[in-house]
Tab-separated table of C-alpha atoms and ligand atoms in Angstrom:
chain	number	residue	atom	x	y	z
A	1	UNK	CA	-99.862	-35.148	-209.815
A	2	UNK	CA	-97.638	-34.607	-206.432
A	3	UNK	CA	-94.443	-36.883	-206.330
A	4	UNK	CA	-94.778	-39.620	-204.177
A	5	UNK	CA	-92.624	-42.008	-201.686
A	6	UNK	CA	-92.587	-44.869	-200.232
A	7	UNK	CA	-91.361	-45.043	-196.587
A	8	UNK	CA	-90.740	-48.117	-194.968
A	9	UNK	CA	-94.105	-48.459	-193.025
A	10	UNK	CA	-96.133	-48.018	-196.287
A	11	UNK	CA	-97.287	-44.449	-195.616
A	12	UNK	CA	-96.015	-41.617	-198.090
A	13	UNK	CA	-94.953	-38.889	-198.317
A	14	UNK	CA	-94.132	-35.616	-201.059
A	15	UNK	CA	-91.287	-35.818	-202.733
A	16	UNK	CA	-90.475	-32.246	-202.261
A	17	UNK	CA	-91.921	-31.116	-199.170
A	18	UNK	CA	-92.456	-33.904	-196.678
A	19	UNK	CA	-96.350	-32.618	-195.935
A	20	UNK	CA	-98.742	-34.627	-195.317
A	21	UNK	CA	-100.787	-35.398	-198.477
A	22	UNK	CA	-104.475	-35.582	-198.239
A	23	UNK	CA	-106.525	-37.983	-200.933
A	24	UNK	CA	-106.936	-35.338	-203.258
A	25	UNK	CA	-103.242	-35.077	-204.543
A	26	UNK	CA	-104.068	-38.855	-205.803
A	27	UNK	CA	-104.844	-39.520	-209.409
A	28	UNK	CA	-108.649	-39.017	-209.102
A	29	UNK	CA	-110.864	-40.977	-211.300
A	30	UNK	CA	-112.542	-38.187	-212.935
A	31	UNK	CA	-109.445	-37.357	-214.879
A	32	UNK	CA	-109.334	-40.847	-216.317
A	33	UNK	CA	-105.172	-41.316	-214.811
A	34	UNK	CA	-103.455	-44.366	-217.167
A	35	UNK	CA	-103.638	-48.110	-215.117
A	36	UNK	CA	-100.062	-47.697	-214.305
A	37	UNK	CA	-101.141	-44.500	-212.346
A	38	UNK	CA	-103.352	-46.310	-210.736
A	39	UNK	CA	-101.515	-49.052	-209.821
A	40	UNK	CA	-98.157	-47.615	-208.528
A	41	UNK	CA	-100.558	-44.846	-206.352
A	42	UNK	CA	-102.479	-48.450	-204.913
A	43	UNK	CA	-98.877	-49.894	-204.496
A	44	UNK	CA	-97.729	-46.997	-202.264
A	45	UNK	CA	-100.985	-47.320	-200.138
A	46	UNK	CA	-100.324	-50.662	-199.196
A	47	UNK	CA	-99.968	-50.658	-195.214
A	48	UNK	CA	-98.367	-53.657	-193.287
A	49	UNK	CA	-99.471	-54.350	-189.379
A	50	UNK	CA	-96.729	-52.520	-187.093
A	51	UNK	CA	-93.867	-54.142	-185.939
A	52	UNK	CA	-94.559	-55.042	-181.862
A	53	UNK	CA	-91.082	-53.443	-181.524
A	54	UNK	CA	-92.668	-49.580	-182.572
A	55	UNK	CA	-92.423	-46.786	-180.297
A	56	UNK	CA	-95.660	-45.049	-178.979
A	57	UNK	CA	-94.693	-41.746	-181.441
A	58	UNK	CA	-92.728	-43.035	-184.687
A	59	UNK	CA	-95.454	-43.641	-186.967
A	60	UNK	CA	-97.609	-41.361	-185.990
A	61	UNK	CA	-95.211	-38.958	-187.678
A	62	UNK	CA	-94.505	-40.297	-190.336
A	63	UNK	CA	-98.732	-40.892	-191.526
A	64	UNK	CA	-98.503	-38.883	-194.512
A	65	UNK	CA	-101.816	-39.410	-195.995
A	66	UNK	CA	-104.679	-38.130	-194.393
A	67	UNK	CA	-106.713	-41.209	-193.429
A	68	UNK	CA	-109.937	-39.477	-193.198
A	69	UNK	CA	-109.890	-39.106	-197.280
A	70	UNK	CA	-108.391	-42.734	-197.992
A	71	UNK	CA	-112.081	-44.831	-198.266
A	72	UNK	CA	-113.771	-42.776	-199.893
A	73	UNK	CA	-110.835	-42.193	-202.726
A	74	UNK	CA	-110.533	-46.060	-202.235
A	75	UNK	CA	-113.984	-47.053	-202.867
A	76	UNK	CA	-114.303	-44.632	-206.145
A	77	UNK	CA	-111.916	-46.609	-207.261
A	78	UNK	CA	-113.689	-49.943	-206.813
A	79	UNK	CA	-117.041	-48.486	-208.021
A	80	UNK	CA	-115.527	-47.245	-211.437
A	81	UNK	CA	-116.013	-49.020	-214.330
A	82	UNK	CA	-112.617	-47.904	-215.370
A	83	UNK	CA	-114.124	-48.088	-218.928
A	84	UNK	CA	-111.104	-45.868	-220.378
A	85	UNK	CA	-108.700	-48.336	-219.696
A	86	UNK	CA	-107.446	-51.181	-222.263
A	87	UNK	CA	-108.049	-54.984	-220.872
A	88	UNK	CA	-110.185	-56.497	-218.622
A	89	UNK	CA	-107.033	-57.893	-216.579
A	90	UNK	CA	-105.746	-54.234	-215.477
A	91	UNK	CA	-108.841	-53.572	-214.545
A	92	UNK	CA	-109.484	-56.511	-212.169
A	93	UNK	CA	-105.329	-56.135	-210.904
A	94	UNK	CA	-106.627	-52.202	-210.311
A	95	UNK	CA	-109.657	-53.201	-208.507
A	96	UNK	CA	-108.245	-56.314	-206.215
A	97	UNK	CA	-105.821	-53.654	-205.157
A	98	UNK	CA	-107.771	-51.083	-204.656
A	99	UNK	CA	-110.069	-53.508	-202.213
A	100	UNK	CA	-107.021	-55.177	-200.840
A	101	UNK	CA	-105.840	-51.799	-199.620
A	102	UNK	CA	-109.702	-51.428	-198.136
A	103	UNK	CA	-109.390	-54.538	-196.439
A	104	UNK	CA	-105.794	-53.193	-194.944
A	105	UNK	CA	-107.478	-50.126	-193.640
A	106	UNK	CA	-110.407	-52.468	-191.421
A	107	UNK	CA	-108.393	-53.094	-188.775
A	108	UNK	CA	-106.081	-56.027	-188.522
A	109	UNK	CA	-108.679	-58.798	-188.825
A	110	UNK	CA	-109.764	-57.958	-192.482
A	111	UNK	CA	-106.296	-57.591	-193.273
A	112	UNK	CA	-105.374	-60.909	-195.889
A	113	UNK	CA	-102.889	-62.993	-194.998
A	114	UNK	CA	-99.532	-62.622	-194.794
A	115	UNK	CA	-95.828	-63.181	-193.434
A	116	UNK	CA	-94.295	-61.688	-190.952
A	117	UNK	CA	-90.347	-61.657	-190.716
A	118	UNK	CA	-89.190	-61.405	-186.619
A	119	UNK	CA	-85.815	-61.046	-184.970
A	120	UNK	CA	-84.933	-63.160	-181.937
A	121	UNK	CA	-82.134	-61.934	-179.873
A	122	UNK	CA	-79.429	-64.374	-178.801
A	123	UNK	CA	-77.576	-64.704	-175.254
A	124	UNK	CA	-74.371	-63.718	-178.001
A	125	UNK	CA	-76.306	-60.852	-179.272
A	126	UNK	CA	-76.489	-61.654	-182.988
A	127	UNK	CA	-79.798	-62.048	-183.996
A	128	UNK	CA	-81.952	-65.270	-185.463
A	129	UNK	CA	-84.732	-64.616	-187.904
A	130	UNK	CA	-88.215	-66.611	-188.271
A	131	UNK	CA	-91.061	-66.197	-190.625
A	132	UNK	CA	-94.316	-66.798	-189.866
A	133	UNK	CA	-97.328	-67.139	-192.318
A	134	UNK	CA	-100.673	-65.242	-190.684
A	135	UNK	CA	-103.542	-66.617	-192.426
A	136	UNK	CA	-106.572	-63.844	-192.979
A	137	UNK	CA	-108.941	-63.795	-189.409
A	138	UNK	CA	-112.039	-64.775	-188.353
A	139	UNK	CA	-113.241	-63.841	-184.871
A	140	UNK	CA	-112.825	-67.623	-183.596
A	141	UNK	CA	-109.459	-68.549	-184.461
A	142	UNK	CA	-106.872	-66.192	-182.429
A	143	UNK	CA	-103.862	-68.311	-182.849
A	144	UNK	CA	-104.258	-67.539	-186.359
A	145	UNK	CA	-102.215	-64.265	-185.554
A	146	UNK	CA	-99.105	-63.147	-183.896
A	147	UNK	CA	-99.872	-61.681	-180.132
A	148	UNK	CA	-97.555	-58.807	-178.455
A	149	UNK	CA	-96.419	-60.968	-174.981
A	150	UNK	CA	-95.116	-63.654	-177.471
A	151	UNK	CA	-92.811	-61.183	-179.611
A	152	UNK	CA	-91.935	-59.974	-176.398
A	153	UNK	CA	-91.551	-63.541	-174.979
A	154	UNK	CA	-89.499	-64.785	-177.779
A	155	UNK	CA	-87.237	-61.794	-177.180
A	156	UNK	CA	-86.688	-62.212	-173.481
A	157	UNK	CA	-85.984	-66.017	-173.742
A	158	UNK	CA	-82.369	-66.229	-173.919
A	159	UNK	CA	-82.135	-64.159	-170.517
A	160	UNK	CA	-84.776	-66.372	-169.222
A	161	UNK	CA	-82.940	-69.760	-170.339
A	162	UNK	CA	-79.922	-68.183	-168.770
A	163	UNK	CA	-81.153	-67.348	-165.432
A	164	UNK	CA	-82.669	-71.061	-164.703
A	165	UNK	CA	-78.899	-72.648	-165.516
A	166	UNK	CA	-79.540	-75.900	-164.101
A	167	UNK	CA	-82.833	-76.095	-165.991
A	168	UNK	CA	-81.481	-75.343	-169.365
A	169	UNK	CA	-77.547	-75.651	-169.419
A	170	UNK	CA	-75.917	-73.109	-171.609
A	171	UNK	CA	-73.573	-74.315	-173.984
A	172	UNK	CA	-70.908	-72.644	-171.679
A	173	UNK	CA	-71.987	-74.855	-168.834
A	174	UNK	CA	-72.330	-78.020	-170.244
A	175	UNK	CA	-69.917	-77.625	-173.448
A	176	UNK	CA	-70.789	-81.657	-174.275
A	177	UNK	CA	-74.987	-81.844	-173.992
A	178	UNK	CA	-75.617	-85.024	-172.637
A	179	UNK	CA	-78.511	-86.545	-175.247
A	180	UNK	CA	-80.257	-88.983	-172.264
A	181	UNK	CA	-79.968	-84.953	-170.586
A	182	UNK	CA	-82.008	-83.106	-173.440
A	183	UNK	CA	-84.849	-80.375	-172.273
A	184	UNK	CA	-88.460	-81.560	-172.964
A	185	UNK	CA	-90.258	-78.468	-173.601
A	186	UNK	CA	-93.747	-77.982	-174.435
A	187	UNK	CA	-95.864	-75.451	-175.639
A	188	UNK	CA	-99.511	-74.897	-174.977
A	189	UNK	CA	-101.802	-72.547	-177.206
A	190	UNK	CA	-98.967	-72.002	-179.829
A	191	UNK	CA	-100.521	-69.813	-181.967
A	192	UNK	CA	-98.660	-69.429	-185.240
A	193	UNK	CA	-95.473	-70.533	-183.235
A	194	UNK	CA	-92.747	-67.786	-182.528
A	195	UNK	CA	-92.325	-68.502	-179.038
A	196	UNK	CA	-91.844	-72.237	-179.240
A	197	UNK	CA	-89.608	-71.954	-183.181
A	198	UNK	CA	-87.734	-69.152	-181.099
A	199	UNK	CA	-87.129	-71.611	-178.196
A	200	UNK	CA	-85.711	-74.638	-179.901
A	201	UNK	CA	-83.661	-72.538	-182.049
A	202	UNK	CA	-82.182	-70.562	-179.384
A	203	UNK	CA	-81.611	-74.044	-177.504
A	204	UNK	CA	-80.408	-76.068	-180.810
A	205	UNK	CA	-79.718	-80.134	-179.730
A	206	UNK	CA	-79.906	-79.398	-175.763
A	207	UNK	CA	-83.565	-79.252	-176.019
A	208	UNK	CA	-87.074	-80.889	-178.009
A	209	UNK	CA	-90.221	-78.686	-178.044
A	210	UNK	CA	-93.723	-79.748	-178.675
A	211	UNK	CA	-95.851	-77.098	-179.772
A	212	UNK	CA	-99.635	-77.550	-179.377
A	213	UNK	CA	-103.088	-75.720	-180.302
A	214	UNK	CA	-106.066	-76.449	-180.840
A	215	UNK	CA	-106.899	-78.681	-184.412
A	216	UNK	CA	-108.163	-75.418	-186.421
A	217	UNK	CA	-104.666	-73.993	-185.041
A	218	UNK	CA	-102.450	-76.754	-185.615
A	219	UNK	CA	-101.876	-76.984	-189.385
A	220	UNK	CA	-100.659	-73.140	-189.941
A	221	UNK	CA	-98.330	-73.887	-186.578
A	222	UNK	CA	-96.932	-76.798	-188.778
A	223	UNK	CA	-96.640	-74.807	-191.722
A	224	UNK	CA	-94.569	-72.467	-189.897
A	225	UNK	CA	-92.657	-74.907	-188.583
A	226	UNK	CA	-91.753	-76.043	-192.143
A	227	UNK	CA	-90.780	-72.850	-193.441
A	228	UNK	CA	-88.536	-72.012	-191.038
A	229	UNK	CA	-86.433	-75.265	-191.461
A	230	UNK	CA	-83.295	-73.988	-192.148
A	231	UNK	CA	-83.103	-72.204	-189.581
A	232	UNK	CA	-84.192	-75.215	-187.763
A	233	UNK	CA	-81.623	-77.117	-189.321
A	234	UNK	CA	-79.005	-74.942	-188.681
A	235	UNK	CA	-79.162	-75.090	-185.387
A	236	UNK	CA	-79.804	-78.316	-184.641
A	237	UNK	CA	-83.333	-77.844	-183.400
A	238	UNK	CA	-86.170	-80.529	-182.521
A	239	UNK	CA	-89.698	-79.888	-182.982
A	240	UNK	CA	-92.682	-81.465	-183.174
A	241	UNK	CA	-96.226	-80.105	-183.346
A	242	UNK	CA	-99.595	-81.243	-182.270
A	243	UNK	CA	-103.312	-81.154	-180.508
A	244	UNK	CA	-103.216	-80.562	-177.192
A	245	UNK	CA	-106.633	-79.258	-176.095
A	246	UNK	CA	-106.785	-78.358	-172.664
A	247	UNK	CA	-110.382	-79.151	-172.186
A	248	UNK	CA	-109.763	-82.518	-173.034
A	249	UNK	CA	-107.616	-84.288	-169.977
A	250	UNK	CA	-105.732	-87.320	-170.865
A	251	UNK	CA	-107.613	-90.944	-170.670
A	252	UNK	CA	-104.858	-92.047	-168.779
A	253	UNK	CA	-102.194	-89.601	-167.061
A	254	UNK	CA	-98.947	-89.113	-168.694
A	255	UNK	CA	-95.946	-91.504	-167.094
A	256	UNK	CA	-93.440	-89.575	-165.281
A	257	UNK	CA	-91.266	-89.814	-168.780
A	258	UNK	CA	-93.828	-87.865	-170.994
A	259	UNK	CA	-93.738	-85.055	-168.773
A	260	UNK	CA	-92.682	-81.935	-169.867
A	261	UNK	CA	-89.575	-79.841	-167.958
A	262	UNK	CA	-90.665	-76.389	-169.247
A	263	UNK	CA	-93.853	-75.537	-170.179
A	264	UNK	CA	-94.067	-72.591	-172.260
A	265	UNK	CA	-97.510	-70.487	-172.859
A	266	UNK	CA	-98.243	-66.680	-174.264
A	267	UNK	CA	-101.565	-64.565	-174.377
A	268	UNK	CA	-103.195	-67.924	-173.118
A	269	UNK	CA	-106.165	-66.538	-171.164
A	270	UNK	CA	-109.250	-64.914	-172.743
A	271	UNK	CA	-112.053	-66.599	-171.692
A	272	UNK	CA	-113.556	-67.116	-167.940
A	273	UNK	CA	-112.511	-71.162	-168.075
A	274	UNK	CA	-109.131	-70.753	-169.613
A	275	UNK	CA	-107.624	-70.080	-165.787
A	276	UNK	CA	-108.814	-73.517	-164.892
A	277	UNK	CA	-108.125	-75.328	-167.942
A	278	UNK	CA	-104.988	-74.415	-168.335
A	279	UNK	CA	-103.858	-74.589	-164.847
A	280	UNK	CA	-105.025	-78.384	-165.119
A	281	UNK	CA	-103.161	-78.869	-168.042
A	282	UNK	CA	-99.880	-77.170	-166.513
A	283	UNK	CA	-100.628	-79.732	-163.874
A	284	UNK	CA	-100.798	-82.298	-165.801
A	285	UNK	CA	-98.417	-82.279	-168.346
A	286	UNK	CA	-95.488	-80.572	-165.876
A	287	UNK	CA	-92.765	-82.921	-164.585
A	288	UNK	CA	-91.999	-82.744	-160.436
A	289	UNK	CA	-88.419	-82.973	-161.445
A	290	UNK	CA	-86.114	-80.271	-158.822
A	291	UNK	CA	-85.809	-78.148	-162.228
A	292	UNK	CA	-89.241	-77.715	-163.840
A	293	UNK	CA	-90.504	-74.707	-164.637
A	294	UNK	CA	-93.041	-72.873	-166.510
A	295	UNK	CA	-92.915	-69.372	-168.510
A	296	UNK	CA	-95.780	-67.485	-169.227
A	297	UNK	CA	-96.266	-64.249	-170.395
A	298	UNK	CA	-99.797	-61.893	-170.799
A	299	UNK	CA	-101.191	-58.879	-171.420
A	300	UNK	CA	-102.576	-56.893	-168.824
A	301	UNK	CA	-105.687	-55.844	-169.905
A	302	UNK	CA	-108.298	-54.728	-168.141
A	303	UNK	CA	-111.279	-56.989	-168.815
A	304	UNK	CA	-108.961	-59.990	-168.433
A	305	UNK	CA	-107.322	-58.854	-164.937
A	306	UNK	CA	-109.752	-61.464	-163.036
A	307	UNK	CA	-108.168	-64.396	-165.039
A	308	UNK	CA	-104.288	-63.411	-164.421
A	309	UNK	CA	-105.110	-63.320	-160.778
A	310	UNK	CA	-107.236	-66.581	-161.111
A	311	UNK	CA	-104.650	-68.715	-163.122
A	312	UNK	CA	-102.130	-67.251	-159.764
A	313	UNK	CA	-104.130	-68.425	-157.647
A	314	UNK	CA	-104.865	-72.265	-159.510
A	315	UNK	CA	-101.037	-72.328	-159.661
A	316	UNK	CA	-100.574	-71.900	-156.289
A	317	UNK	CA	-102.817	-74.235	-155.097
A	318	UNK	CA	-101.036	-76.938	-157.494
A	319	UNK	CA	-98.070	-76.436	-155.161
A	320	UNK	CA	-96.038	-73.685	-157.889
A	321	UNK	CA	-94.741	-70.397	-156.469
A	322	UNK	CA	-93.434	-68.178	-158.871
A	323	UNK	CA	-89.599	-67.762	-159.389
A	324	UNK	CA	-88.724	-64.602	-161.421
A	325	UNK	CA	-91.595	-62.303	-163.088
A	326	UNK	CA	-91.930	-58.612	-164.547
A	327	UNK	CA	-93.961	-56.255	-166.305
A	328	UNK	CA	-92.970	-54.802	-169.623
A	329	UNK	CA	-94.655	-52.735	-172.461
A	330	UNK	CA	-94.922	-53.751	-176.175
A	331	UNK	CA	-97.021	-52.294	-178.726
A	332	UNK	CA	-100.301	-54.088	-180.496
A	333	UNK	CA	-99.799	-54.169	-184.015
A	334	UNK	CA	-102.629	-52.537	-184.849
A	335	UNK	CA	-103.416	-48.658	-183.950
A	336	UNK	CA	-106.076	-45.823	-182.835
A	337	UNK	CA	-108.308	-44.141	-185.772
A	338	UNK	CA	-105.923	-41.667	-185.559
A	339	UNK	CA	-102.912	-43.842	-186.201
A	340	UNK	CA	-101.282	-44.116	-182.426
A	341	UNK	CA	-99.885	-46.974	-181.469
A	342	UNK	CA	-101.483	-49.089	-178.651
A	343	UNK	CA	-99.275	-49.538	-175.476
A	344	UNK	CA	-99.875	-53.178	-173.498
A	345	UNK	CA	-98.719	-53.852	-170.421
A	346	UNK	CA	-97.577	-57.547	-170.433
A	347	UNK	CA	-96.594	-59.802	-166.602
A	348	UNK	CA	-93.712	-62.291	-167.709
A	349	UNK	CA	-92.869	-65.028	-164.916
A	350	UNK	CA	-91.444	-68.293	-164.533
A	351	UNK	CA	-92.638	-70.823	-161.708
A	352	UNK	CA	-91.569	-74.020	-160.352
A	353	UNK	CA	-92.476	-76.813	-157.701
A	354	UNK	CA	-92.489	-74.693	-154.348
A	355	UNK	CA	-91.137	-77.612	-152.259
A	356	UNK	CA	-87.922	-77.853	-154.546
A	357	UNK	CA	-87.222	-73.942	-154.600
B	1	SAM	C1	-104.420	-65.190	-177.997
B	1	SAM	S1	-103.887	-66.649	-178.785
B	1	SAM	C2	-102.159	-66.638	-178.442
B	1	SAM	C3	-101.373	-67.414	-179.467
B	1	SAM	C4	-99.865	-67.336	-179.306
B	1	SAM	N1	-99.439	-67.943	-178.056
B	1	SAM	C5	-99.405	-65.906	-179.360
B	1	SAM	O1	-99.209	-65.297	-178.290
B	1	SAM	O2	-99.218	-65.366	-180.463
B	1	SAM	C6	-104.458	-67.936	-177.659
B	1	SAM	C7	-104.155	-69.321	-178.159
B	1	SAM	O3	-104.692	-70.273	-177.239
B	1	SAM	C8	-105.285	-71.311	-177.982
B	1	SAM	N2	-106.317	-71.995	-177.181
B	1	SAM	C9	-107.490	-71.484	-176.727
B	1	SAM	N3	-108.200	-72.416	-176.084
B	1	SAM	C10	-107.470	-73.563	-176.142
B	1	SAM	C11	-107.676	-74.885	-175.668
B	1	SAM	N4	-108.799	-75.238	-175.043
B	1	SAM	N5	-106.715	-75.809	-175.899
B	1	SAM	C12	-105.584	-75.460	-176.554
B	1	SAM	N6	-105.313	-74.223	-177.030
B	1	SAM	C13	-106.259	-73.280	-176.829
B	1	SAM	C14	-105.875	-70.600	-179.190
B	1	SAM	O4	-106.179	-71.480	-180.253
B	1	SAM	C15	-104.776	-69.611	-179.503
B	1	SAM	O5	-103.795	-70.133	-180.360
């Protein structure tokens, strides 16, 4: 059997000749290879989603098993009886790993669930890290799963903070935060969280953040929440999470004092009413304080185009003009058959009342 390694992003390569390996070099089944075989070989194959953060060419490179061979090798696996072998045990560990690493190789909705480990750049440059638990997908339930414009978000939030001073005052600026003076911040269609944990880390005591989803949503967003409390400890942070559907309006409208000053949303739009919806909610839910402001940030894809243009438009009409926007690229963390990495353009912008600009 070839020599095999480990690289960081699960793939492998040889030991002593960095080619590409193609499914044959594996233990096969016909030879009858020991469980341990087995199981170290399944071990290597294990791939993780890629980081949002990975270049368009990295780990394309560095694929070292042919894909083409993997199911096949994969599913002889699962359809052995693996009679040769001792217990019963190492031959269900060989098979739930040998389907696990199936699963992996379905595209990033079959993948199980998992945690994902990000790094949040600070205005001082160090870096804070969150985990966030990603339950397994089904087709209905998207906030189950980590989207590209909120990595990207979470990473450009310090410089946005920063550049709305008198909005959210910088520990430089207002050395002694004024407690009757703290941020209210809310976040609509949180998803598993990293924009709004990001946020009231980055802003410690100067700031409370609500983060909302819908009810299916909410309990993994509190979950996260949880397991990042020392972080959340640390620095001081307030957080609270809850329903907030935006096709449900309010009985009675909020008093000026439950409005929000930012309101925070990523990948929000993917169906025709969500423009509407969530322009009413923004409407809502935003205070007409001189300072309020909302971020967003989306992908630019093609088939949702209409929607960016029509939530503009809502906003507009609500009396918001935007302040400060962009486009930048991240990367999907899934990939091509062929293992390339999926480029998505994403609009970042930040609004307030037009009246008060
Ligand atoms: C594509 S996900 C984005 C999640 C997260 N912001 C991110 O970027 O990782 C869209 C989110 O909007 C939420 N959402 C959709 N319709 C909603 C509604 N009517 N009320 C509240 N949240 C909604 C979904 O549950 C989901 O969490």
């Amino acid at each position: 059997m070839v020599g095999l390694t480990a690289v960081p992003d699960g793939h492998l390569w040889t030991e002593s000749t960095d080619k590409r390996l193609a499914a044959l070099d594996l233990p096969q089944i016909y030879t009858k290879p020991s469980g341990t075989e087995l199981l170290q070989t399944l071990d290597l194959l294990t791939i993780k989603p890629r980081s949002f953060g990975a270049s368009a060419h990295g780990p394309v490179k560095s694929r070292a098993v042919d894909p083409t061979g993997l199911t096949r090798y994969l599913t002889s696996i699962i359809a052995s009886p693996l009679s040769w072998l001792d217990t019963d045990e190492l031959r269900e560990a060989i098979w739930d790993a040998a389907s696990a690493r199936l699963s992996e190789r379905s595209g990033r909705t079959a993948m199980p669930a998992m945690s994902r480990v990000f790094a949040i750049p600070t205005s001082s440059g160090e870096e804070l890290t969150l985990t966030l638990h990603e339950p397994s997908l089904t087709a209905d339930n998207l906030g189950m799963k980590t989207w590209v414009s909120s990595y990207l978000l979470s990473r450009r939030l310090h410089s946005v903070l920063e550049s709305t001073p008198q909005l959210v005052p910088s520990s430089s600026t207002a050395p002694t935060p004024n407690p009757d003076r703290t941020l209210r911040a809310l976040e609509l269609g949180a998803g598993t969280g990293l924009v709004g944990l990001s946020f009231a880390a980055l802003r410690g005591e100067t700031a409370r953040i609500h983060l909302t989803d819908l009810p299916e949503i909410v309990p993994n967003l509190s979950h996260n929440a949880a397991l990042n409390v020392e972080l959340l400890t640390r620095t001081a942070a307030t957080v609270t999470t809850g329903v907030l559907d935006w096709s449900a309006s309010p009985e009675t409208p909020p008093a000026a004092e439950e409005q929000y000053d930012l309101i925070l949303a990523a990948d929000p739009l993917y169906s025709p009413e969500h423009p509407r919806l969530l322009a009413d909610t923004i409407a809502v839910w935003l205070s007409r304080g001189l300072d309020a402001r909302v971020v967003l940030e989306m992908p630019l894809r093609d088939a949702y185009l209409p929607q960016v243009q029509d939530l503009r438009q809502r906003l507009g009409k609500f009396g918001l003009a935007i302040v400060e926007e962009g486009e930048e690229t991240g990367y999907d963390d899934w990939e091509t058959a062929d293992g390339a990495a999926v480029a998505v353009r994403c609009w970042w912008s930040v609004w307030g009342w037009s009246e008060k600009l």
